Coordinates of C-alpha atoms in Angstrom, one line a residue:
M1 CA -0.2 -0.1 0.1
S2 CA 1.6 3.2 -0.6
G3 CA 1.4 5.5 1.7
T4 CA 2.6 3.6 4.6
A5 CA 6.1 2.7 6.4
P6 CA 7.2 0.4 9.0
I7 CA 6.7 1.8 12.9
R8 CA 10.5 3.6 13.4
K9 CA 10.4 1.5 16.4
P10 CA 8.8 -2.0 17.3
L11 CA 6.2 -2.9 20.0
P12 CA 7.3 -5.5 21.4
L13 CA 3.9 -7.5 21.7
A14 CA 4.1 -7.2 17.7
G15 CA 7.1 -9.9 17.5
L16 CA 6.7 -11.7 20.2
I17 CA 2.3 -11.9 17.9
G18 CA 3.6 -11.8 15.4
F19 CA 2.4 -8.4 13.7
R20 CA 3.8 -5.0 11.7
V21 CA 2.4 -2.0 12.7
E22 CA 3.1 0.6 9.5
L23 CA 2.1 4.1 8.8
D24 CA 0.0 6.6 6.7
A25 CA 1.7 9.2 7.6
D26 CA -1.0 11.8 5.2
R27 CA -3.9 9.7 6.8
K28 CA -2.8 10.1 10.4
E29 CA -3.7 6.3 10.3
A30 CA -1.8 3.3 11.4
H31 CA -2.4 -0.3 9.9
C32 CA -1.8 -3.3 11.5
I33 CA -1.1 -7.1 9.7
L34 CA -0.7 -10.4 11.1
D35 CA -0.1 -13.1 8.6
A36 CA -2.2 -15.3 10.1
Q37 CA -1.3 -18.8 10.8
D38 CA -2.2 -22.1 12.6
I39 CA -1.0 -21.2 15.8
H40 CA -3.1 -17.8 15.5
M41 CA -6.2 -19.8 15.3
N42 CA -8.8 -21.2 17.6
R43 CA -10.2 -24.6 18.4
H44 CA -12.2 -24.1 16.3
G45 CA -10.2 -23.2 13.0
V46 CA -10.2 -19.3 13.2
L47 CA -8.3 -16.2 14.2
H48 CA -8.8 -16.2 17.7
G49 CA -10.5 -13.0 19.1
G50 CA -8.1 -11.6 21.7
L51 CA -5.8 -11.2 19.0
I52 CA -8.7 -9.4 16.8
S53 CA -9.2 -7.0 19.8
T54 CA -5.2 -6.7 20.0
L55 CA -4.8 -6.3 16.5
L56 CA -8.0 -3.8 16.7
D57 CA -6.2 -1.8 19.2
T58 CA -3.0 -1.7 18.4
A59 CA -3.8 0.0 15.5
S60 CA -6.3 2.5 17.3
G61 CA -4.0 3.1 19.7
V62 CA -1.2 4.1 17.6
T63 CA -3.5 6.0 15.4
A64 CA -4.7 8.1 18.4
S65 CA -0.6 8.7 19.0
M66 CA -0.2 10.5 14.5
T67 CA -2.3 12.5 16.5
V68 CA 0.3 14.1 17.9
D69 CA 3.6 12.7 16.7
D70 CA 3.4 11.0 12.6
Q71 CA 5.9 8.9 14.0
G72 CA 2.7 7.2 16.5
L73 CA 5.6 6.9 19.4
T74 CA 3.1 9.5 21.8
P75 CA 2.1 7.2 25.0
F76 CA -2.3 7.0 24.7
T77 CA -4.1 4.4 26.6
T78 CA -7.4 2.8 26.5
V79 CA -10.3 4.1 28.1
S80 CA -13.1 1.2 25.9
L81 CA -13.1 -0.3 23.4
N82 CA -15.8 -1.5 21.7
I83 CA -15.2 -4.6 18.9
N84 CA -17.9 -6.9 17.1
F85 CA -16.9 -9.0 15.7
V86 CA -18.7 -9.8 11.9
A87 CA -17.0 -12.8 10.2
P88 CA -14.1 -15.3 10.7
A89 CA -10.8 -15.4 9.2
T90 CA -8.8 -18.3 8.1
M91 CA -5.8 -18.6 8.2
G92 CA -3.9 -15.5 5.4
Q93 CA -2.8 -12.0 5.6
V94 CA -5.3 -9.1 8.0
R95 CA -5.4 -5.7 8.4
A96 CA -6.6 -3.4 10.9
V97 CA -6.4 -0.5 10.1
G98 CA -7.6 3.3 12.4
R99 CA -9.6 6.3 11.8
V100 CA -9.7 9.5 14.2
T101 CA -13.1 10.2 14.1
G102 CA -13.2 13.2 16.7
G103 CA -11.5 13.9 19.8
G104 CA -9.7 17.1 21.5
R105 CA -6.5 17.2 23.1
S106 CA -6.5 14.6 25.2
L107 CA -9.1 11.8 24.0
K108 CA -9.3 10.5 21.2
F109 CA -12.5 8.7 19.1
I110 CA -10.8 6.3 17.1
S111 CA -12.8 3.8 14.7
A112 CA -10.8 0.7 13.0
E113 CA -11.4 -2.1 11.0
L114 CA -10.5 -5.5 10.5
H115 CA -10.0 -7.3 6.9
D116 CA -8.8 -10.5 5.3
D117 CA -6.9 -10.8 2.5
R118 CA -9.7 -11.2 0.2
G119 CA -11.1 -7.2 1.5
R120 CA -13.5 -9.5 4.2
L121 CA -14.4 -7.1 6.9
I122 CA -13.8 -10.0 9.6
A123 CA -14.3 -7.7 12.9
S124 CA -15.4 -3.7 13.5
S125 CA -14.0 -1.9 16.6
T126 CA -14.9 2.3 18.4
G127 CA -12.9 2.7 21.1
V128 CA -11.3 6.1 23.0
F129 CA -7.9 6.6 23.6
K130 CA -6.5 9.0 26.2
A131 CA -3.0 10.7 25.7
V132 CA -0.7 9.9 28.7
R133 CA 0.7 12.3 30.6
Q134 CA 4.9 12.7 30.5
K135 CA 6.1 12.9 34.1
G136 CA 6.3 17.3 34.5
E137 CA 4.1 17.8 32.3
V138 CA 1.4 20.0 32.3
Q139 CA -2.7 19.6 31.2

């Protein structure tokens, strides 16, 4: 996808699970991409809901961060996250994309969607993400 580039500093969780984060600075979107394999499946043979949640949450949080810096490194924390599971995903690539839908200085409203490599919607989410104050920072 043109306009996206790997995140500058990999997230430790991404390395553990096996996904990568790409940024689209022009659109202020973060993309989490997982090449889903057998290890990522639940006992029913479809992508585990916890992994789906992780991809949506990470894409959303990094997207919120991109409202402050193009590298998506400013810390944000999840205040709330609502997920709708729409269809099962099997092995193959899935991509979660976050989009800013509103917010102010410290709270951001983010929606995200997870699609499979055929473009089929697997899950969607809406969430609220709060900027984490750094030591000594006044808000």
